C-alpha positions as a LaTeX table, in Angstrom:
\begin{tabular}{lrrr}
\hline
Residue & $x$ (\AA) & $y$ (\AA) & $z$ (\AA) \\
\hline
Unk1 & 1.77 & $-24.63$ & 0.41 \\
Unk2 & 3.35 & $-21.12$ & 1.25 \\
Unk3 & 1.76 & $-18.00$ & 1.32 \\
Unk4 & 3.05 & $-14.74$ & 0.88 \\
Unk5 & 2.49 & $-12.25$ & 3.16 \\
Unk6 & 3.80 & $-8.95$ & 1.42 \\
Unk7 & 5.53 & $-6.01$ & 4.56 \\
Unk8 & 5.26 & $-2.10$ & 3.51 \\
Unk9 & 7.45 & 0.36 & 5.17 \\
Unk10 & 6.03 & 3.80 & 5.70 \\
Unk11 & 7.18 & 7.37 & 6.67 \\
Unk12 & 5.54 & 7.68 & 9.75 \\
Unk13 & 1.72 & 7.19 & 8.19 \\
Unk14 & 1.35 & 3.27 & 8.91 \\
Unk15 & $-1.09$ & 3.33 & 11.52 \\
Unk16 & $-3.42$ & 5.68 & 8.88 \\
Unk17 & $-2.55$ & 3.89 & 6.06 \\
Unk18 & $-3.57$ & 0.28 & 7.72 \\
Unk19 & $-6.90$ & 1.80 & 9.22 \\
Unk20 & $-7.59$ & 2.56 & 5.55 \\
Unk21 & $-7.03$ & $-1.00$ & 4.35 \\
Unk22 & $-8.91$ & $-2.00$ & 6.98 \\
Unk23 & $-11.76$ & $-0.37$ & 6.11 \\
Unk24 & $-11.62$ & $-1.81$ & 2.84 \\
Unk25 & $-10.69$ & $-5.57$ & 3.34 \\
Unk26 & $-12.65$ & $-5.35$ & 6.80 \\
Unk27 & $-11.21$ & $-7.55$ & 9.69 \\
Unk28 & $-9.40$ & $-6.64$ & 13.05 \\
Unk29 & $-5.51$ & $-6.03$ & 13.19 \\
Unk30 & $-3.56$ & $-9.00$ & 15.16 \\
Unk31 & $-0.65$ & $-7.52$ & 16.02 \\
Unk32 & 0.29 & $-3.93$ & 16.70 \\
Unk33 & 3.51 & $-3.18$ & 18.27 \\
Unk34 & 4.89 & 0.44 & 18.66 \\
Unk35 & 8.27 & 1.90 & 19.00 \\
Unk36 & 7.55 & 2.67 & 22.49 \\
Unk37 & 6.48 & $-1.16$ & 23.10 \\
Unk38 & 10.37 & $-2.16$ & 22.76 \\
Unk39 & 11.73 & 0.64 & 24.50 \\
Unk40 & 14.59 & $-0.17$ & 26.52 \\
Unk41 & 18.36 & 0.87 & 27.89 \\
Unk42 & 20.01 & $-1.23$ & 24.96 \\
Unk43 & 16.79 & 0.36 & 22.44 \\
Unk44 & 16.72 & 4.15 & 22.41 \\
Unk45 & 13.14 & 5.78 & 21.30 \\
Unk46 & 12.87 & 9.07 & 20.67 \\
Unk47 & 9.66 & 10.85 & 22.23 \\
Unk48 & 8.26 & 11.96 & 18.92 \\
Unk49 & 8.51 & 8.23 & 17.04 \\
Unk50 & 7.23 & 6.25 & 20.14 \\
Unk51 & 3.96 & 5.53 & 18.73 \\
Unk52 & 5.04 & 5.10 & 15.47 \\
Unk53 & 4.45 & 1.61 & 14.29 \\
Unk54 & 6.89 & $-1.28$ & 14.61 \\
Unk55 & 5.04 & $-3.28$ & 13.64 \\
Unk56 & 1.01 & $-3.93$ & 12.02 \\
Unk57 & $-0.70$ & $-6.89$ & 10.70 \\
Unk58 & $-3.97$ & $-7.11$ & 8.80 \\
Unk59 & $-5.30$ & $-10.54$ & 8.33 \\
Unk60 & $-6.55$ & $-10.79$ & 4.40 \\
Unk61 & $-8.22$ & $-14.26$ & 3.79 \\
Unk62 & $-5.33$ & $-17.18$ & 4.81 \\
Unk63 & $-1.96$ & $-14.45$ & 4.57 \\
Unk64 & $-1.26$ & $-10.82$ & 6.27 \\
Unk65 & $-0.72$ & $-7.85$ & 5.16 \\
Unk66 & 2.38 & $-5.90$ & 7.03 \\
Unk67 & 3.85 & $-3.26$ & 7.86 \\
Unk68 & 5.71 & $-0.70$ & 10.19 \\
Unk69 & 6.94 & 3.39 & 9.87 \\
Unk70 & 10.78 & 3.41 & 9.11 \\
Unk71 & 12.49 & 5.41 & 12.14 \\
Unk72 & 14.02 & 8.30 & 10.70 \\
Unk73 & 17.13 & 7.53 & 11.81 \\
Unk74 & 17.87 & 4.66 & 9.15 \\
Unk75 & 16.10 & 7.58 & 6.28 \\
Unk76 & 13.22 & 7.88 & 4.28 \\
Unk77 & 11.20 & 5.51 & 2.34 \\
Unk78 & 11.17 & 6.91 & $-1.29$ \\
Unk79 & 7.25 & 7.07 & $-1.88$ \\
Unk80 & 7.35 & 7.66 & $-5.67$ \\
Unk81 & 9.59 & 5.22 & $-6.29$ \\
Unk82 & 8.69 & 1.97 & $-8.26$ \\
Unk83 & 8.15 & $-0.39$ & $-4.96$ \\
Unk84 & 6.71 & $-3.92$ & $-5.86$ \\
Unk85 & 2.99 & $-4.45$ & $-6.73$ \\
Unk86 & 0.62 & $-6.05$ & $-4.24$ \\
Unk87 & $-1.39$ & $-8.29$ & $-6.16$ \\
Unk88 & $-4.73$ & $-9.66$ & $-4.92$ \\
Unk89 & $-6.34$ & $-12.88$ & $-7.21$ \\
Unk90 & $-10.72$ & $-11.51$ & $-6.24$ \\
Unk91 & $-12.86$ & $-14.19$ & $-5.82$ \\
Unk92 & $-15.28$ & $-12.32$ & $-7.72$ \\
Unk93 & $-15.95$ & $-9.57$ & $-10.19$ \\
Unk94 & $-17.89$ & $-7.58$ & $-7.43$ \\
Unk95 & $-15.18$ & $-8.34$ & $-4.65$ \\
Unk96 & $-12.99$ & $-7.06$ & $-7.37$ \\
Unk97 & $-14.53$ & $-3.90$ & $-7.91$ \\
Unk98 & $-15.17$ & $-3.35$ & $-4.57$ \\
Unk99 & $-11.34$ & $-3.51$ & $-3.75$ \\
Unk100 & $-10.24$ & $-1.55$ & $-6.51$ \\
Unk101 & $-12.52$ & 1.08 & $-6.05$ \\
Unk102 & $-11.86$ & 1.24 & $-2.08$ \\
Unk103 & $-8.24$ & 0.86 & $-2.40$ \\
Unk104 & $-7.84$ & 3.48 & $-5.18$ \\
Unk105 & $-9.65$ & 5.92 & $-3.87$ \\
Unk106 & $-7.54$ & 9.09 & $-3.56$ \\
Unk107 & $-4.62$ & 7.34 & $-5.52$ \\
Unk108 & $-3.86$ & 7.45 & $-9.36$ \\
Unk109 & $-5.09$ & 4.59 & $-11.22$ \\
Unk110 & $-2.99$ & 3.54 & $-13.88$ \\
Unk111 & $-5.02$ & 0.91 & $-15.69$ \\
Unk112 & $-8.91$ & 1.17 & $-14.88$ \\
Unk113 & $-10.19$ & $-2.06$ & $-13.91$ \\
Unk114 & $-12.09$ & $-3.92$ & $-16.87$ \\
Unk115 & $-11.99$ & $-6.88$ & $-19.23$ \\
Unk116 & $-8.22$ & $-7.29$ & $-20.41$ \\
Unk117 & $-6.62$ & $-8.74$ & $-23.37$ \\
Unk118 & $-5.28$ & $-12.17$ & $-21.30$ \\
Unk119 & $-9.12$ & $-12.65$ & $-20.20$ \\
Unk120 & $-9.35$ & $-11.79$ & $-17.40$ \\
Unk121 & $-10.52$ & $-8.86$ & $-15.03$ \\
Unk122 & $-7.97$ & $-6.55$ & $-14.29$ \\
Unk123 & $-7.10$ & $-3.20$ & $-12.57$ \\
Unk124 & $-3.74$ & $-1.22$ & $-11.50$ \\
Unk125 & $-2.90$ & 1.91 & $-9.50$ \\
Unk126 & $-0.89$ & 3.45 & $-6.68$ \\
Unk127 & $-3.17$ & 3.97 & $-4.22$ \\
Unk128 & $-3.20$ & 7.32 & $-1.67$ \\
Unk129 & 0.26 & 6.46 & $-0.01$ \\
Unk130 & 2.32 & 5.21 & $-2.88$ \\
Unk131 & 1.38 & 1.56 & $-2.60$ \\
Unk132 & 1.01 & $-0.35$ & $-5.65$ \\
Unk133 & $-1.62$ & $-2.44$ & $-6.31$ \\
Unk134 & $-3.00$ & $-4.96$ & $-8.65$ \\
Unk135 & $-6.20$ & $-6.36$ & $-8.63$ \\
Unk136 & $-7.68$ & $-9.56$ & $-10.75$ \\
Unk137 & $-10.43$ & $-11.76$ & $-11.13$ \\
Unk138 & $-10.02$ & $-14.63$ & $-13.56$ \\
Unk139 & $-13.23$ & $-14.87$ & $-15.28$ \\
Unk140 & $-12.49$ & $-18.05$ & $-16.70$ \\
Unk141 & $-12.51$ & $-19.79$ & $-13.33$ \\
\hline
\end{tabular}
């Protein structure tokens, strides 16, 4: 079956952002390539993004989370901006919780998790660096 691995560009804050989620979801990073990694003649890195991230991975049960910092010369990712929601199916109501409450913490919650009206258990918000996030456990499972 295929499994979605869902890839967030940041401004520059990757590296603090995905030491965050780590400390939520737990686990150890797999890959983490920076700017300065690919450096060449033919790849041009200025001095002040060479440790930005290229490129991070955060194993979450079977699928990855991902990411990188966008160099500045292609522009700026627009943080308040409607991006798509990350949605993670909890295998229980206290995994749930715990997620939502880790992952929200500093962010704006937009629906407080609880009992919803499609029956299950259910919680939105943008969390401290513009990601979205949904988070559900199906209580009928």
């Amino acid at each position: 079956m295929a499994s979605i691995n869902p890839h967030i560009n940041f401004n520059g804050n990757a590296e603090e952002a995905f030491n965050f989620y780590r400390s939520v979801f737990g686990g150890e990073f797999t890959k983490i390539i920076r700017f300065k990694d690919l450096a060449n003649d033919n790849f041009q890195v200025a001095e002040h993004e060479a440790d930005k991230m290229m490129h991070i991975a955060l194993p979450i049960g079977g699928n990855f989370l991902m990411g990188n910092d966008v160099p500045e010369i292609l522009g700026r990712t627009n943080e308040s901006e409607n991006r798509s929601k990350i949605v993670i199916k909890a295998e229980s109501k206290a995994e749930a919780d715990h997620l939502f409450n880790g992952l929200s913490e500093g962010g704006n919650i937009e629906m407080p998790i609880n009992d919803s009206p499609w029956g299950t258990y259910f919680g939105m918000f943008r969390d401290k660096y513009g990601i979205e996030w949904m988070i559900e456990f199906d209580t009928r499972n």
